[in-house]
Coordinates of C-alpha atoms and ligand atoms in Angstrom, one line a residue:
M1 CA 0.0 0.0 0.0
S2 CA 1.2 3.5 -0.9
V3 CA 2.0 5.5 2.2
V4 CA 0.7 8.9 0.9
N5 CA -0.9 10.8 3.7
G6 CA -2.2 13.8 1.8
Y7 CA -1.3 16.9 -0.2
R8 CA 0.1 20.3 0.9
C9 CA -0.2 23.5 -1.2
V10 CA 3.2 24.8 -2.2
A11 CA 1.9 28.4 -1.9
C12 CA -0.5 28.6 1.0
A13 CA 0.4 25.4 2.9
G14 CA -3.3 24.3 3.0
T15 CA -3.7 20.5 3.2
Q16 CA -5.9 18.0 1.5
P17 CA -6.5 14.4 2.5
A18 CA -5.0 11.4 0.5
E19 CA -8.4 10.8 -1.1
F20 CA -8.4 14.3 -2.7
G21 CA -9.1 14.0 -6.4
G22 CA -8.3 17.4 -7.8
Y23 CA -5.1 18.8 -9.3
L24 CA -4.5 22.2 -7.7
C25 CA -5.1 23.7 -4.2
P26 CA -8.8 24.5 -3.9
H27 CA -8.1 27.5 -1.7
C28 CA -5.5 29.4 -3.8
G29 CA -4.9 27.5 -7.0
G30 CA -1.3 26.7 -6.0
N31 CA 0.5 23.5 -7.0
L32 CA 0.2 20.6 -4.6
D33 CA 3.0 18.6 -3.0
I34 CA 2.4 15.0 -2.0
N35 CA 3.1 14.1 1.6
Y36 CA 4.1 10.7 3.0
D37 CA 4.0 8.8 6.2
Y38 CA 7.8 8.5 6.3
A39 CA 7.8 6.1 9.2
G40 CA 5.5 3.8 7.2
A41 CA 7.8 4.3 4.2
V42 CA 10.8 3.2 6.2
S43 CA 9.2 0.0 7.3
R44 CA 8.2 -0.7 3.7
I45 CA 11.8 -0.1 2.7
D46 CA 12.9 -2.6 5.3
D47 CA 10.5 -5.2 3.9
E48 CA 10.8 -4.6 0.1
G49 CA 14.1 -2.8 -0.4
F50 CA 14.6 0.5 -2.1
G51 CA 16.7 0.9 -5.3
V52 CA 16.4 0.5 -9.0
N53 CA 15.4 -3.0 -10.0
T54 CA 14.5 -4.8 -13.3
D55 CA 11.5 -2.4 -13.5
G56 CA 13.8 0.6 -13.4
M57 CA 12.6 3.4 -11.2
F58 CA 9.7 1.4 -9.8
G59 CA 12.2 -0.2 -7.5
F60 CA 11.6 2.9 -5.4
A61 CA 8.0 1.9 -4.8
P62 CA 8.0 2.5 -1.0
L63 CA 8.3 6.3 -1.7
L64 CA 6.0 6.5 -4.7
P65 CA 2.4 7.6 -4.6
V66 CA 1.1 4.7 -6.8
E67 CA 0.7 1.0 -6.4
C68 CA 3.6 -0.6 -8.4
T69 CA 2.1 -4.0 -8.7
G70 CA 2.5 -5.7 -12.0
S71 CA 5.4 -5.0 -14.3
F72 CA 5.5 -1.8 -16.4
P73 CA 5.6 -2.4 -20.2
L74 CA 8.7 -0.1 -20.6
K75 CA 11.8 0.4 -18.6
V76 CA 12.0 3.9 -17.2
G77 CA 14.8 5.3 -15.1
A78 CA 17.9 3.3 -13.9
T79 CA 19.8 5.7 -16.2
P80 CA 23.6 5.9 -16.1
L81 CA 25.6 8.5 -14.2
Y82 CA 28.7 9.1 -16.2
P83 CA 31.9 10.9 -15.0
A84 CA 32.7 13.6 -17.5
T85 CA 36.4 13.7 -16.7
R86 CA 37.8 15.5 -19.8
L87 CA 35.0 18.0 -20.0
G88 CA 35.3 18.7 -16.3
R89 CA 39.1 19.2 -16.5
S90 CA 38.6 21.7 -19.2
L91 CA 37.2 23.9 -16.5
G92 CA 39.4 22.6 -13.7
L93 CA 36.5 20.6 -12.2
N94 CA 37.6 17.2 -10.8
R95 CA 34.2 15.7 -10.2
L96 CA 31.7 16.5 -13.0
Y97 CA 29.1 14.0 -14.0
F98 CA 26.2 13.7 -16.5
K99 CA 23.0 11.8 -15.6
D100 CA 22.1 10.4 -19.0
E101 CA 18.3 10.7 -19.2
T102 CA 18.4 10.3 -23.0
V103 CA 18.3 6.5 -22.6
N104 CA 14.7 6.6 -21.3
P105 CA 12.1 5.0 -23.7
S106 CA 11.1 8.3 -25.4
A107 CA 14.6 9.8 -25.0
S108 CA 13.9 12.4 -22.3
T109 CA 13.5 12.7 -18.5
K110 CA 9.8 13.3 -18.9
D111 CA 9.3 9.5 -19.0
R112 CA 9.7 9.4 -15.2
A113 CA 6.7 11.7 -14.8
S114 CA 4.6 10.0 -17.4
A115 CA 5.2 6.5 -15.9
V116 CA 3.9 7.6 -12.5
V117 CA 1.0 9.6 -13.9
L118 CA -0.1 6.7 -16.1
R119 CA 0.1 4.2 -13.3
R120 CA -2.2 6.6 -11.5
A121 CA -4.5 6.8 -14.5
L122 CA -4.8 3.0 -14.4
E123 CA -5.7 3.1 -10.7
L124 CA -8.4 5.7 -11.5
D125 CA -9.7 3.4 -14.3
V126 CA -9.2 6.2 -16.8
T127 CA -9.0 5.3 -20.5
T128 CA -8.0 8.7 -22.0
V129 CA -5.1 10.7 -20.9
A130 CA -4.2 14.2 -22.1
T131 CA -1.4 16.7 -21.8
A132 CA -0.1 20.0 -23.1
S133 CA 3.6 20.0 -23.9
T134 CA 6.4 21.7 -25.7
G135 CA 7.0 18.3 -27.2
N136 CA 8.8 15.9 -24.8
A137 CA 6.0 15.5 -22.2
A138 CA 3.7 14.7 -25.0
S139 CA 5.9 12.2 -26.8
S140 CA 6.7 10.6 -23.4
M141 CA 3.0 10.3 -22.4
A142 CA 2.1 9.0 -25.9
C143 CA 4.9 6.4 -25.6
M144 CA 3.8 5.1 -22.2
A145 CA 0.1 5.2 -23.3
A146 CA 1.0 3.1 -26.3
G147 CA 2.8 0.6 -24.0
L148 CA -0.2 0.4 -21.7
G149 CA -3.0 0.6 -24.3
L150 CA -4.4 3.9 -23.2
H151 CA -5.7 6.6 -25.5
A152 CA -3.5 9.8 -25.6
V153 CA -4.6 13.3 -26.6
V154 CA -1.9 15.9 -26.8
F155 CA -1.8 19.6 -27.3
V156 CA 1.5 21.0 -28.7
P157 CA 2.6 24.3 -30.1
E158 CA 2.3 24.3 -33.9
K159 CA 6.1 24.9 -34.1
V160 CA 7.0 21.7 -32.2
P161 CA 10.3 20.2 -33.5
A162 CA 9.7 17.7 -36.3
A163 CA 11.2 14.7 -34.5
K164 CA 8.9 15.1 -31.5
L165 CA 5.9 15.4 -33.7
A166 CA 7.0 12.3 -35.6
Q167 CA 7.3 10.4 -32.3
L168 CA 3.8 11.5 -31.3
L169 CA 2.2 10.5 -34.5
C170 CA 3.9 7.1 -34.6
F171 CA 2.9 6.4 -31.0
G172 CA -0.7 6.9 -32.2
A173 CA -1.6 9.9 -30.1
Q174 CA -4.4 12.2 -31.1
V175 CA -2.2 15.2 -31.9
L176 CA -3.6 18.7 -31.7
A177 CA -1.1 21.2 -33.0
V178 CA -2.2 24.5 -31.5
R179 CA -1.7 27.8 -33.4
G180 CA 0.0 29.5 -30.5
N181 CA 2.7 28.8 -27.9
Y182 CA 3.0 26.2 -25.1
D183 CA 1.1 28.5 -22.8
A184 CA -1.9 28.6 -25.2
A185 CA -1.7 24.8 -25.6
F186 CA -1.7 24.4 -21.8
D187 CA -4.8 26.5 -21.3
L188 CA -6.7 24.7 -24.0
C189 CA -5.8 21.2 -22.6
L190 CA -7.1 22.3 -19.2
E191 CA -10.4 23.4 -20.7
A192 CA -10.6 20.2 -22.8
C193 CA -10.0 17.9 -19.8
A194 CA -12.8 19.7 -17.9
E195 CA -15.2 19.4 -20.8
F196 CA -14.4 15.8 -21.9
G197 CA -13.4 14.2 -18.6
W198 CA -9.9 13.2 -19.7
Y199 CA -7.1 12.7 -17.1
N200 CA -4.7 15.6 -17.3
R201 CA -1.0 14.8 -17.1
S202 CA 0.1 18.4 -17.8
T203 CA 3.4 19.2 -16.1
G204 CA 3.2 20.8 -12.7
L205 CA -0.6 20.9 -12.7
N206 CA -0.7 17.1 -12.0
P207 CA 1.0 16.6 -8.7
F208 CA 2.1 13.1 -9.7
T209 CA 4.5 14.5 -12.3
R210 CA 6.9 15.8 -9.6
E211 CA 6.7 12.5 -7.8
G212 CA 8.0 10.7 -11.0
K213 CA 10.9 13.1 -11.6
K214 CA 12.1 12.8 -8.0
T215 CA 13.3 9.3 -8.7
C216 CA 16.2 10.8 -10.7
S217 CA 17.5 12.0 -7.3
Y218 CA 17.1 8.6 -5.7
E219 CA 19.2 7.1 -8.4
I220 CA 21.9 9.7 -8.0
W221 CA 21.9 9.0 -4.3
E222 CA 22.2 5.3 -4.9
D223 CA 25.0 5.8 -7.5
L224 CA 27.0 8.0 -5.2
G225 CA 27.0 5.5 -2.4
R226 CA 23.9 6.9 -0.6
Q227 CA 25.3 10.5 -0.6
A228 CA 24.4 13.8 -2.1
P229 CA 26.5 15.6 -4.6
D230 CA 27.3 19.3 -4.0
W231 CA 25.2 20.6 -6.9
I232 CA 22.7 19.3 -9.4
V233 CA 22.3 21.5 -12.4
V234 CA 18.8 21.3 -13.8
P235 CA 17.6 22.7 -17.2
T236 CA 14.4 24.5 -16.2
G237 CA 11.3 25.6 -18.0
D238 CA 8.1 24.8 -16.0
G239 CA 10.2 24.1 -13.0
N240 CA 8.7 20.6 -12.4
L241 CA 12.1 18.9 -13.0
A242 CA 13.9 21.2 -10.5
S243 CA 11.2 20.8 -7.9
G244 CA 11.1 17.1 -8.5
I245 CA 14.8 16.7 -8.1
W246 CA 14.6 18.7 -4.8
K247 CA 11.6 16.6 -3.6
G248 CA 13.7 13.5 -4.0
W249 CA 16.3 14.8 -1.5
R250 CA 13.6 16.1 0.9
D251 CA 12.1 12.6 0.9
L252 CA 15.5 11.0 1.5
R253 CA 16.1 13.3 4.4
A254 CA 12.7 12.8 5.9
A255 CA 13.2 9.0 5.7
G256 CA 16.5 9.3 7.5
L257 CA 18.5 8.1 4.5
V258 CA 20.7 11.2 4.0
D259 CA 21.5 14.3 6.0
R260 CA 23.4 16.6 3.7
L261 CA 21.5 17.8 0.7
P262 CA 22.7 19.2 -2.7
G263 CA 22.2 22.8 -3.9
I264 CA 19.8 22.9 -6.8
V265 CA 21.0 25.0 -9.8
C266 CA 18.2 26.3 -12.0
A267 CA 19.7 26.6 -15.5
Q268 CA 17.7 28.6 -18.0
S269 CA 17.9 30.4 -21.3
E270 CA 18.1 34.2 -20.7
N271 CA 15.1 34.3 -23.1
S272 CA 12.9 32.1 -20.9
A273 CA 14.0 32.9 -17.3
A274 CA 10.9 33.4 -15.2
I275 CA 12.1 31.1 -12.4
S276 CA 15.7 32.4 -12.3
L277 CA 14.6 36.0 -12.2
T278 CA 12.1 35.2 -9.4
S279 CA 14.6 33.1 -7.4
R280 CA 17.2 35.9 -7.4
R281 CA 14.6 38.5 -6.5
V282 CA 13.3 36.3 -3.6
V283 CA 16.9 35.8 -2.3
E284 CA 17.8 39.5 -2.5
S285 CA 14.6 40.8 -1.0
G286 CA 14.1 38.2 1.6
E287 CA 10.5 37.7 0.7
S288 CA 10.6 34.0 1.2
G289 CA 8.7 34.1 4.6
D290 CA 5.3 33.7 3.0
W291 CA 5.3 31.8 -0.2
S292 CA 1.7 32.6 -1.1
R293 CA 2.8 36.2 -1.7
V294 CA 5.6 35.5 -4.1
V295 CA 4.6 36.5 -7.6
L296 CA 6.5 34.9 -10.5
A297 CA 8.4 37.2 -12.9
E298 CA 6.6 37.8 -16.2
V299 CA 8.5 36.9 -19.4
N300 CA 7.8 36.5 -23.1
A301 CA 9.8 33.3 -23.8
S302 CA 11.5 32.6 -27.1
T303 CA 14.5 30.3 -27.1
V304 CA 16.2 27.7 -29.3
A305 CA 15.9 25.5 -26.2
D306 CA 12.3 24.7 -27.1
S307 CA 11.7 22.2 -24.2
I308 CA 12.3 25.0 -21.7
S309 CA 10.5 27.8 -23.5
V310 CA 7.8 28.9 -21.1
D311 CA 6.1 32.2 -20.4
R312 CA 4.2 31.1 -17.3
P313 CA 6.0 28.2 -15.5
R314 CA 3.4 25.7 -14.3
D315 CA 5.5 24.5 -11.3
G316 CA 7.3 27.8 -10.9
L317 CA 6.9 28.5 -7.2
A318 CA 8.0 25.0 -6.2
A319 CA 11.1 25.5 -8.3
V320 CA 11.8 28.8 -6.8
R321 CA 11.5 27.2 -3.4
A322 CA 13.8 24.4 -4.5
V323 CA 16.5 27.0 -5.4
V324 CA 16.0 29.1 -2.2
E325 CA 15.6 26.2 0.3
S326 CA 18.5 24.2 -1.1
S327 CA 20.8 27.3 -1.0
G328 CA 21.0 26.7 -4.7
L329 CA 21.7 29.1 -7.6
A330 CA 20.0 30.4 -10.7
V331 CA 21.9 30.8 -13.9
T332 CA 20.8 32.2 -17.3
V333 CA 22.7 31.6 -20.5
S334 CA 22.5 32.8 -24.1
D335 CA 21.0 30.8 -27.0
E336 CA 24.3 31.1 -28.8
E337 CA 26.2 29.4 -25.9
I338 CA 23.5 26.7 -25.9
L339 CA 24.0 25.8 -29.5
Q340 CA 27.8 25.8 -29.2
A341 CA 27.6 23.5 -26.2
I342 CA 25.9 20.7 -28.2
P343 CA 29.1 19.7 -30.2
E344 CA 31.3 20.6 -27.2
I345 CA 29.6 18.1 -24.9
A346 CA 29.3 15.5 -27.6
R347 CA 33.0 15.6 -28.5
S348 CA 34.3 15.2 -25.0
T349 CA 31.7 12.8 -23.5
G350 CA 29.9 10.9 -26.3
L351 CA 26.6 12.4 -25.3
F352 CA 24.4 13.9 -28.0
L353 CA 22.0 16.3 -26.3
E354 CA 19.1 18.5 -27.4
P355 CA 19.5 22.3 -26.8
S356 CA 17.5 22.3 -23.5
A357 CA 19.8 19.6 -22.1
A358 CA 23.0 21.3 -23.2
V359 CA 22.0 24.3 -21.0
S360 CA 23.2 22.4 -17.9
W361 CA 26.8 22.4 -19.1
V362 CA 26.7 26.0 -20.1
A363 CA 25.4 26.9 -16.6
V364 CA 28.3 25.0 -15.1
R365 CA 30.8 27.1 -17.1
H366 CA 29.1 30.3 -15.8
L367 CA 29.4 29.0 -12.2
V368 CA 33.1 28.2 -12.6
Q369 CA 33.7 31.6 -14.1
N370 CA 31.9 33.3 -11.3
Q371 CA 33.7 31.0 -8.7
Q372 CA 30.4 29.8 -7.4
V373 CA 31.5 26.1 -7.4
G374 CA 34.8 24.7 -6.1
D375 CA 37.3 22.5 -8.0
N376 CA 36.5 19.5 -5.9
D377 CA 32.7 20.0 -5.7
R378 CA 30.7 17.1 -7.1
V379 CA 28.6 18.6 -9.8
I380 CA 25.9 16.7 -11.7
C381 CA 24.4 17.9 -15.0
L382 CA 21.1 16.5 -16.0
A383 CA 21.3 15.3 -19.6
S384 CA 17.6 15.7 -19.9
G385 CA 16.8 15.0 -23.6
S386 CA 18.4 13.5 -26.7
G387 CA 20.0 15.4 -29.5
L388 CA 18.0 13.4 -32.0
K389 CA 14.9 15.3 -30.8
D390 CA 16.0 18.5 -32.6
I391 CA 18.3 17.8 -35.6
P392 CA 18.1 21.3 -37.2
S393 CA 19.5 22.9 -34.0
A394 CA 22.3 20.4 -33.9
Q395 CA 23.1 21.1 -37.6
R396 CA 23.2 24.8 -37.0
A397 CA 25.8 24.1 -34.3
A398 CA 27.8 21.4 -36.1
G399 CA 28.3 22.9 -39.6
A400 CA 28.6 20.9 -42.8
P401 CA 30.7 17.9 -43.8
L402 CA 33.4 17.9 -46.5
V403 CA 31.9 16.9 -49.8
I404 CA 34.3 15.2 -52.1
D405 CA 34.5 13.2 -55.4
P406 CA 34.9 9.5 -54.9
D407 CA 38.6 9.4 -55.6
I408 CA 41.8 9.6 -53.6
Q409 CA 43.0 12.9 -55.1
S410 CA 39.9 14.6 -53.9
L411 CA 40.3 13.1 -50.5
R412 CA 43.9 14.3 -50.3
R413 CA 42.9 17.8 -51.4
A414 CA 40.1 17.8 -48.8
L415 CA 42.3 16.6 -46.0
A416 CA 44.9 19.2 -46.9
G417 CA 42.2 21.8 -46.7
R418 CA 42.2 22.7 -50.4
Q419 CA 38.9 21.5 -51.8
Ligands
PLP501 C1 10.8 19.3 -19.8 C2 12.3 19.4 -20.0 C3 13.1 20.1 -19.1 C4 12.7 21.0 -18.0 O1 11.6 20.5 -17.2 P1 10.6 21.6 -16.6 O2 9.8 20.8 -15.6 O3 9.7 22.1 -17.7 O4 11.4 22.7 -15.9 C5 14.5 20.1 -19.3 N1 15.0 19.4 -20.4 C6 14.2 18.7 -21.2 C7 14.9 18.0 -22.4 C8 12.9 18.7 -21.1 O5 12.1 18.0 -21.9
ZN502 ZN1 -3.1 26.9 -1.6

């Protein structure tokens, strides 16, 4: 039995019982955080164990809000944590790592959230699940829905990258490409779910999304020998990934499994920086006493990092809290740096990342330049999505190949730089 004992609003701290069936706080409309009976979780951990298993992230069942009975059709989580020795040394960092989330079934970290939400949908006997998405949440939900035999309806901006759209259509989702941005798609999905009774997976709105993403922290903890790193650098749009990463560590501390926690680094494009701007303002003004009074910065997002292009972050306050409460940092980087980072990371690690994922490494460089991390700090970058998701951006960064005639003279000329 799951040991959930209720919900607490991230903004006003109002609570709801475990039976609560809504998405947001009925008092103030804030996002809800799921609470556990941690003593109960500890005794489940003693009985069942706690760590990735053949079912990937569902090996963490004692601290998940869904029943994990029966195997899941796709393996989510249990992703590798790679030391990035050469890339780290290029900045004088001795302990840089990448958590490679591109190996998840739909090739992004969103699969962790979709897996938990769809297990929840099965518990609720729902047959149609819906989501709004910049692309990855939708392709992830469509992927898991295909595995489970559920019907998926997705709302994406008309300009979604082609690869993500192709994934969606192949997985058999009902795809609605909305003439507008992610925020417009989000609002329409909300209205559609109310009208048609679909279960809404939309990021942040659905409190189970954060619970899926937190398993990424459990894995890092397991891989580091049940310890926290110094920093986890999280590419951030809606803020659900950052708040999920932080939730994982809060859980581990509450269950007595760790005492020192990492700083959460919110890494954003300067062209989509609502959470970073707000985090800095909150730290500088000391307005963190009453979270219900914190208003998110308003931005008009437009960045090459499409997965984190968000005007109104749907889990923004929880992400700001993650940065502030973890004594973390907020970093903003330029689109040009993001594109350059794609081949840079690929060449020295073997990881091919989409622009949004590459943001983590650019943020690390800023932190080193500003002397905000130490040479021996353990720093983890989340490699949150695959480069195959957005080929045109990768091509812009990588340039063109040498084109030659099929003979050895042409090859010699080309290698000598005289085409
Ligand atoms: C969704 C996503 C993120 C950020 O997650 P948010 O919850 O929107 O902050 C980062 N990287 C990739 C590749 C994503 O798809
Ligand atoms: Zn509230």
